[in-house]
Short mmCIF file of C-alpha atoms and ligand atoms in Angstrom, two decimals:
data_model
loop_
_atom_site.label_atom_id
_atom_site.label_comp_id
_atom_site.label_asym_id
_atom_site.label_seq_id
_atom_site.Cartn_x
_atom_site.Cartn_y
_atom_site.Cartn_z
CA MET A 278 39.13 51.72 30.78
CA LEU A 279 35.78 53.26 28.48
CA ALA A 280 37.76 54.77 25.95
CA GLN A 281 40.49 52.39 25.68
CA LEU A 282 37.16 50.30 25.23
CA ASP A 283 36.03 52.32 22.73
CA THR A 284 39.25 53.04 20.86
CA LEU A 285 40.26 48.64 20.95
CA ARG A 286 36.80 47.92 18.59
CA ALA A 287 37.47 50.69 16.44
CA GLU A 288 40.26 49.24 15.67
CA ALA A 289 39.54 45.20 15.57
CA LEU A 290 36.47 46.42 12.65
CA ILE A 291 39.00 48.52 10.73
CA ALA A 292 40.91 45.42 11.16
CA LEU A 293 38.35 42.63 9.34
CA GLY A 294 36.97 45.67 7.23
CA ALA A 295 40.62 45.17 5.66
CA ALA A 296 40.91 41.40 5.92
CA THR A 297 40.37 39.54 2.57
CA ASP A 298 39.95 35.37 3.55
CA GLU A 299 39.68 33.49 6.81
CA THR A 300 42.74 33.81 7.57
CA ALA A 301 42.60 37.12 8.16
CA ILE A 302 39.50 37.00 10.26
CA GLU A 303 41.02 34.17 11.95
CA THR A 304 44.21 36.75 13.13
CA VAL A 305 41.44 39.57 14.27
CA ARG A 306 40.19 36.84 16.12
CA VAL A 307 43.61 36.23 18.32
CA ASN A 308 43.82 39.74 18.04
CA TYR A 309 41.27 41.00 19.87
CA LEU A 310 39.65 37.68 21.70
CA GLY A 311 42.15 35.20 21.92
CA LYS A 312 43.50 34.47 25.27
CA LYS A 313 46.06 36.98 24.34
CA GLY A 314 44.42 39.36 23.12
CA SER A 315 44.30 43.04 24.48
CA VAL A 316 40.12 42.94 25.00
CA THR A 317 41.28 39.32 27.06
CA ALA A 318 43.79 41.42 28.89
CA LEU A 319 41.81 44.07 29.58
CA SER A 320 39.05 42.34 31.39
CA SER A 321 41.95 40.89 33.42
CA GLY A 322 42.46 44.56 34.12
CA MET A 323 38.21 44.89 35.83
CA ARG A 324 39.97 43.53 39.12
CA ASP A 325 41.96 47.44 39.42
CA VAL A 326 38.63 49.55 38.50
CA PRO A 327 37.16 50.38 41.29
CA VAL A 328 33.99 49.43 42.64
CA ASP A 329 31.40 52.03 41.56
CA GLN A 330 32.45 51.96 38.02
CA LYS A 331 33.01 48.34 37.94
CA LYS A 332 28.99 47.73 36.60
CA GLU A 333 29.75 50.00 33.44
CA ALA A 334 32.71 48.88 32.96
CA GLY A 335 31.34 45.29 32.69
CA ALA A 336 28.53 46.00 30.80
CA LYS A 337 31.57 47.64 28.10
CA LEU A 338 33.37 45.36 28.03
CA ASN A 339 30.70 42.83 26.57
CA GLU A 340 29.41 44.81 24.38
CA VAL A 341 32.81 45.37 22.80
CA ARG A 342 32.96 41.53 22.86
CA GLU A 343 29.87 40.25 20.91
CA ALA A 344 30.44 43.82 18.37
CA ILE A 345 34.11 42.10 17.61
CA SER A 346 33.02 38.65 17.43
CA SER A 347 29.35 39.42 15.60
CA ALA A 348 31.02 41.63 12.90
CA ILE A 349 33.22 38.71 12.81
CA GLU A 350 30.53 36.61 11.85
CA THR A 351 29.14 38.74 9.67
CA LYS A 352 32.17 38.60 7.53
CA GLN A 353 33.33 35.99 7.75
CA ALA A 354 29.81 34.97 6.38
CA ALA A 355 30.69 37.42 3.91
CA ILE A 356 33.97 35.61 1.51
CA GLN A 357 31.74 32.18 2.71
CA HIS A 358 29.21 33.79 -0.08
CA ALA A 359 31.92 35.00 -2.59
CA LYS A 360 33.75 31.61 -2.78
CA ASP A 361 29.65 29.95 -3.27
CA THR A 362 29.52 32.17 -5.58
CA ALA A 363 32.86 32.13 -7.05
CA SER A 364 32.80 28.44 -7.60
CA VAL A 365 29.86 28.61 -9.93
CA ALA A 366 30.05 31.77 -11.55
CA GLY A 367 30.71 30.63 -15.35
CA ILE A 368 28.24 28.05 -14.88
CA ASP A 369 24.92 28.69 -16.47
CA VAL A 370 21.81 27.27 -14.48
CA THR A 371 20.06 28.16 -17.11
CA LEU A 372 20.45 25.95 -19.58
CA PRO A 373 18.27 22.83 -20.90
CA GLY A 374 19.62 19.66 -19.97
CA ARG A 375 21.31 17.47 -22.84
CA PRO A 376 18.75 14.98 -23.53
CA GLY A 377 19.74 11.65 -24.45
CA ASN A 378 20.97 9.69 -21.48
CA GLY A 379 17.00 8.92 -20.87
CA VAL A 380 15.19 8.21 -18.45
CA GLY A 381 15.18 5.46 -15.78
CA ALA A 382 13.03 2.79 -15.19
CA LEU A 383 12.68 0.16 -11.75
CA HIS A 384 13.58 -3.17 -13.53
CA PRO A 385 10.82 -5.29 -14.48
CA LEU A 386 11.31 -7.17 -12.08
CA THR A 387 10.80 -4.58 -8.89
CA GLN A 388 7.51 -3.19 -11.43
CA VAL A 389 6.22 -6.92 -11.16
CA ARG A 390 7.03 -7.68 -7.66
CA ASP A 391 5.16 -3.95 -6.21
CA LEU A 392 1.93 -4.94 -8.58
CA ALA A 393 1.87 -8.10 -6.86
CA VAL A 394 2.76 -5.89 -3.22
CA ARG A 395 0.84 -3.36 -4.04
CA THR A 396 -2.71 -5.54 -5.40
CA LEU A 397 -2.48 -7.84 -1.71
CA ARG A 398 -1.93 -4.60 0.59
CA ARG A 399 -5.67 -3.15 -1.11
CA MET A 400 -6.54 -7.43 0.16
CA GLY A 401 -5.26 -6.30 3.48
CA PHE A 402 -2.24 -8.30 3.53
CA THR A 403 0.70 -6.10 5.64
CA LEU A 404 4.01 -7.31 4.48
CA ALA A 405 6.53 -9.47 6.42
CA GLU A 406 10.02 -10.78 6.02
CA GLY A 407 12.90 -13.43 7.42
CA PRO A 408 15.92 -13.86 6.52
CA GLU A 409 17.62 -15.43 3.90
CA ILE A 410 20.43 -17.63 6.08
CA GLU A 411 17.35 -20.46 7.68
CA THR A 412 18.11 -23.14 10.04
CA GLU A 413 16.00 -26.70 8.22
CA TRP A 414 13.44 -26.52 11.22
CA HIS A 415 11.68 -23.22 10.19
CA CYS A 416 12.82 -24.09 6.53
CA PHE A 417 11.42 -27.35 6.35
CA ASP A 418 10.82 -30.17 9.09
CA ALA A 419 7.98 -27.02 10.92
CA LEU A 420 6.23 -27.20 7.15
CA ASN A 421 5.74 -30.69 7.52
CA THR A 422 8.56 -31.42 5.30
CA PRO A 423 9.98 -35.01 6.33
CA ALA A 424 13.98 -35.58 6.36
CA ASP A 425 13.73 -37.69 3.49
CA HIS A 426 11.90 -35.00 1.18
CA PRO A 427 14.61 -34.17 -1.84
CA ALA A 428 14.12 -30.85 -1.42
CA ARG A 429 16.33 -31.38 1.72
CA ASN A 430 19.12 -33.19 -0.11
CA GLU A 431 22.95 -31.80 -0.21
CA LYS A 432 22.51 -31.98 -3.93
CA ASP A 433 19.22 -29.50 -3.78
CA THR A 434 20.36 -26.80 -1.62
CA PHE A 435 22.94 -24.84 -0.17
CA TYR A 436 23.69 -25.75 3.50
CA LEU A 437 26.65 -24.03 5.03
CA ALA A 438 28.93 -25.28 7.29
CA ASP A 439 27.00 -24.53 10.84
CA GLY A 440 23.72 -26.66 9.34
CA ARG A 441 21.79 -23.64 8.47
CA LEU A 442 20.99 -23.06 4.92
CA LEU A 443 19.34 -20.82 2.00
CA ARG A 444 16.73 -20.91 2.01
CA THR A 445 14.65 -23.01 -0.20
CA HIS A 446 11.70 -21.52 -0.92
CA THR A 447 10.01 -18.39 1.29
CA SER A 448 7.30 -20.05 2.47
CA SER A 449 9.48 -20.05 5.78
CA VAL A 450 8.65 -16.59 6.82
CA GLN A 451 5.07 -18.31 7.53
CA ILE A 452 6.61 -20.28 9.70
CA ARG A 453 8.70 -17.05 11.29
CA THR A 454 5.48 -14.31 11.00
CA MET A 455 3.62 -17.23 12.86
CA GLU A 456 6.27 -17.56 16.04
CA THR A 457 6.26 -14.02 16.45
CA VAL A 458 2.00 -12.81 16.53
CA LYS A 459 0.67 -12.31 19.19
CA ASP A 460 -2.89 -12.30 17.53
CA LEU A 461 -5.09 -13.69 15.08
CA PRO A 462 -5.49 -12.82 12.20
CA VAL A 463 -2.19 -13.36 10.12
CA ARG A 464 -2.71 -12.02 6.84
CA ILE A 465 1.00 -11.25 5.23
CA ILE A 466 2.89 -11.17 1.99
CA ALA A 467 6.32 -12.17 1.55
CA PRO A 468 8.63 -11.18 -1.02
CA GLY A 469 12.34 -11.89 -0.90
CA ALA A 470 15.00 -14.17 -3.08
CA ALA A 471 15.05 -17.72 -2.33
CA TYR A 472 18.04 -20.09 -3.27
CA ARG A 473 18.71 -23.64 -5.21
CA ARG A 474 21.51 -25.23 -6.15
CA ASP A 475 20.02 -26.00 -9.57
CA GLU A 476 21.55 -25.81 -13.14
CA ILE A 477 22.19 -22.12 -14.29
CA ASP A 478 19.64 -22.29 -17.68
CA ALA A 479 16.93 -20.11 -19.71
CA THR A 480 15.10 -21.21 -17.02
CA HIS A 481 16.42 -21.67 -14.01
CA LEU A 482 19.32 -19.78 -11.44
CA SER A 483 20.72 -20.27 -7.67
CA VAL A 484 19.27 -16.45 -6.85
CA PHE A 485 15.71 -16.45 -8.28
CA ASN A 486 12.58 -14.91 -6.37
CA GLN A 487 9.31 -15.81 -4.94
CA LEU A 488 6.46 -14.40 -3.70
CA GLU A 489 4.58 -15.59 -0.21
CA CYS A 490 1.45 -15.24 1.16
CA LEU A 491 -0.73 -16.95 4.07
CA TYR A 492 -3.43 -16.13 5.69
CA VAL A 493 -4.95 -17.81 8.94
CA ASP A 494 -8.19 -17.41 10.69
CA LYS A 495 -11.10 -18.51 12.76
CA GLY A 496 -13.18 -19.54 9.13
CA VAL A 497 -10.21 -19.16 6.27
CA SER A 498 -11.28 -21.43 3.24
CA LEU A 499 -10.75 -22.18 0.12
CA ALA A 500 -13.08 -20.14 -1.37
CA ASP A 501 -10.71 -17.75 -0.03
CA LEU A 502 -8.11 -19.52 -1.67
CA LYS A 503 -9.53 -19.27 -4.82
CA GLY A 504 -10.88 -15.88 -5.01
CA THR A 505 -8.21 -14.43 -3.22
CA LEU A 506 -5.67 -15.70 -6.21
CA GLU A 507 -8.60 -14.99 -9.05
CA VAL A 508 -8.29 -11.19 -8.40
CA PHE A 509 -4.28 -11.42 -7.60
CA PHE A 510 -3.85 -13.01 -11.41
CA ARG A 511 -7.46 -11.17 -13.07
CA GLU A 512 -5.00 -7.47 -11.72
CA ILE A 513 -1.48 -9.17 -13.11
CA PHE A 514 -3.07 -10.70 -16.38
CA GLY A 515 -5.73 -8.55 -17.39
CA PRO A 516 -9.58 -9.14 -15.94
CA GLN A 517 -10.22 -11.43 -18.59
CA THR A 518 -8.04 -14.03 -17.07
CA ALA A 519 -9.30 -17.40 -16.88
CA VAL A 520 -7.20 -19.28 -13.61
CA ARG A 521 -7.80 -23.36 -12.95
CA PHE A 522 -6.89 -25.17 -10.03
CA ARG A 523 -5.14 -28.21 -10.34
CA PRO A 524 -4.77 -31.17 -7.84
CA HIS A 525 -1.46 -31.82 -6.30
CA PHE A 526 0.82 -32.16 -3.07
CA PHE A 527 2.75 -29.94 -1.04
CA PRO A 528 3.69 -30.76 2.57
CA PHE A 529 2.84 -28.21 4.59
CA THR A 530 -0.91 -27.68 2.92
CA GLU A 531 -3.19 -29.86 2.43
CA PRO A 532 -5.54 -30.32 0.22
CA SER A 533 -2.34 -28.24 -2.07
CA PHE A 534 -2.72 -26.99 -5.84
CA GLU A 535 -1.17 -25.28 -8.80
CA ILE A 536 -2.83 -22.65 -10.68
CA ASP A 537 -2.57 -22.68 -14.11
CA VAL A 538 -3.06 -19.30 -15.59
CA LYS A 539 -5.41 -19.42 -19.41
CA LEU A 540 -3.08 -17.00 -21.54
CA GLU A 541 -3.00 -15.95 -25.71
CA ALA A 542 -0.29 -15.10 -26.97
CA LYS A 543 -0.89 -13.32 -30.86
CA GLY A 544 -2.15 -14.87 -33.72
CA LYS A 545 -1.52 -18.52 -31.18
CA GLU A 546 -3.68 -20.63 -29.38
CA ALA A 547 -4.61 -19.37 -26.11
CA ARG A 548 -2.58 -22.08 -23.02
CA TRP A 549 -2.70 -22.81 -19.32
CA ILE A 550 0.49 -21.74 -17.84
CA GLU A 551 0.86 -22.87 -14.55
CA ILE A 552 1.81 -20.36 -12.25
CA ALA A 553 1.96 -20.52 -8.25
CA GLY A 554 1.87 -23.37 -4.97
CA CYS A 555 -0.67 -23.03 -3.07
CA GLY A 556 -3.49 -24.88 -0.93
CA MET A 557 -4.48 -24.84 3.02
CA VAL A 558 -2.22 -24.28 5.62
CA ASP A 559 -1.52 -28.38 6.45
CA PRO A 560 -3.29 -28.97 10.26
CA ALA A 561 0.80 -30.13 11.86
CA VAL A 562 2.69 -27.04 10.96
CA PHE A 563 0.12 -24.83 12.75
CA THR A 564 1.44 -28.12 15.71
CA ALA A 565 4.88 -27.05 14.93
CA VAL A 566 4.24 -24.02 15.30
CA ASN A 567 2.17 -24.01 18.74
CA GLY A 568 5.44 -26.58 19.69
CA SER A 569 8.28 -23.57 19.35
CA ARG A 570 5.40 -20.82 20.74
CA GLY A 571 4.95 -22.72 23.81
CA ASP A 572 0.70 -21.90 22.92
CA VAL A 573 -1.82 -23.13 21.91
CA LEU A 574 -2.59 -19.81 19.36
CA PHE A 575 -2.59 -21.51 16.36
CA ASP A 576 -4.81 -24.23 17.96
CA PRO A 577 -5.84 -27.00 14.98
CA GLU A 578 -9.52 -28.07 15.97
CA GLU A 579 -10.50 -23.87 15.99
CA ILE A 580 -8.89 -22.25 12.94
CA THR A 581 -8.20 -23.36 9.57
CA GLY A 582 -5.93 -20.83 6.64
CA PHE A 583 -3.80 -20.95 2.65
CA ALA A 584 -1.40 -20.10 2.00
CA PHE A 585 0.36 -19.72 -1.65
CA GLY A 586 3.86 -19.10 -3.77
CA MET A 587 4.66 -17.95 -6.24
CA GLY A 588 8.27 -17.32 -8.46
CA LEU A 589 9.11 -13.58 -9.57
CA ASP A 590 11.19 -14.35 -11.98
CA ARG A 591 9.03 -16.42 -13.60
CA LEU A 592 6.08 -14.43 -13.54
CA ALA A 593 7.20 -10.86 -14.92
CA MET A 594 8.94 -13.67 -17.94
CA ILE A 595 5.22 -14.92 -19.13
CA LEU A 596 3.69 -11.17 -18.33
CA HIS A 597 6.53 -10.17 -21.14
CA SER A 598 7.63 -13.12 -23.12
CA ILE A 599 10.77 -12.74 -21.88
CA THR A 600 12.84 -16.62 -22.92
CA ASP A 601 15.93 -16.56 -20.94
CA ILE A 602 15.59 -16.18 -17.60
CA ARG A 603 19.03 -14.64 -17.59
CA HIS A 604 18.45 -11.46 -19.12
CA LEU A 605 16.63 -10.35 -14.89
CA ILE A 606 20.04 -10.43 -13.76
CA ASP A 607 23.00 -9.15 -17.06
CA ASN A 608 21.65 -5.83 -16.76
CA ASP A 609 22.13 -5.19 -20.44
CA VAL A 610 20.76 -1.47 -21.01
CA ARG A 611 19.40 -3.31 -24.62
CA PHE A 612 17.67 -5.57 -22.76
CA LEU A 613 16.29 -3.12 -19.80
CA ALA A 614 15.78 0.01 -21.78
CA GLN A 615 12.34 -2.12 -23.24
CA PHE A 616 10.61 -1.26 -19.83
N1 DAH B 1234 6.66 -22.72 -1.70
C1 DAH B 1234 6.49 -23.70 -2.97
C2 DAH B 1234 7.94 -23.49 -3.43
O1 DAH B 1234 9.00 -23.36 -3.75
C3 DAH B 1234 5.80 -22.61 -3.45
C4 DAH B 1234 4.52 -23.34 -2.36
C5 DAH B 1234 3.49 -24.34 -2.76
C6 DAH B 1234 4.16 -22.14 -1.74
C7 DAH B 1234 2.71 -24.17 -2.18
C8 DAH B 1234 2.87 -22.14 -1.04
C9 DAH B 1234 1.81 -23.35 -0.75
O2 DAH B 1234 2.53 -21.15 -0.46
O3 DAH B 1234 1.19 -23.19 -0.53
O4 DAH B 1234 8.06 -24.09 -4.78
#
């Protein structure tokens, strides 16, 4: 039996040496190691080997089986390597690339969003998000917006058949966040899409982008809000930028302001441009959130907060003197290549 095994090994290795493709290798495997293969046949003969020779015969059997399988693996790898080499033959990988396709760049909107997020992260804000399909409660009620508020009108808002809606602003993320946090402070930025049933023109799209910001803790003040926004807009528009707060009304903040930045255009007089809404979180918002949480983490007697929100499309347009918002979604390379 030992001699037979040596012969089988020699035969198998010769057959493998002659194999030139995967089918031939597979044939060798089946002939020697397969269910009806000759090595397998010998191993069933182990039964009849006298006891004192069993150990040696068993070891030999394993040795031969392993020698054949590892030769098969080596051969397979060699054939694969030859195939790989053949498939790139004729391709000169040292040829320089073809210029002219140009290097891609981030979309101007993405650039502005990243700059805004980066700036606020440096001030300790972290990213938050919420669903774009929202409940009326998160989008309006909890934000102290009464049922007869014009923004809730079917003419202005996309409602779903089940009563939910496409969020009209990212302010709903304020509520989503306060509902779920374990502790104070809350300090979040939430960039994201918002939807309104607007007539599409040079300054309106039915899907646009906003950035929301919320800071809630003990002792957050209007001075914090002003300081944060001044730093923020100077980072975006340049260190000399003047920022102005104009009293305004939003249901979810009290007091509320609109923010203008003073921008110089070449050869023209500087103009104040309205850029964002902001204010101190209305206590009614905290009360709504507590009701939903079932605790008083947001005790309006103990804590305060500020919030602001702005349109990112508008920010990009002002920053780059883009006169039509539709350029931002046309994906025309002649437009995009400028950024
Ligand atoms: N949600 C407002 C809008 O879409 C913008 C806004 C105003 C957000 C005041 C705020 C805020 O967080 O405090 O017009």
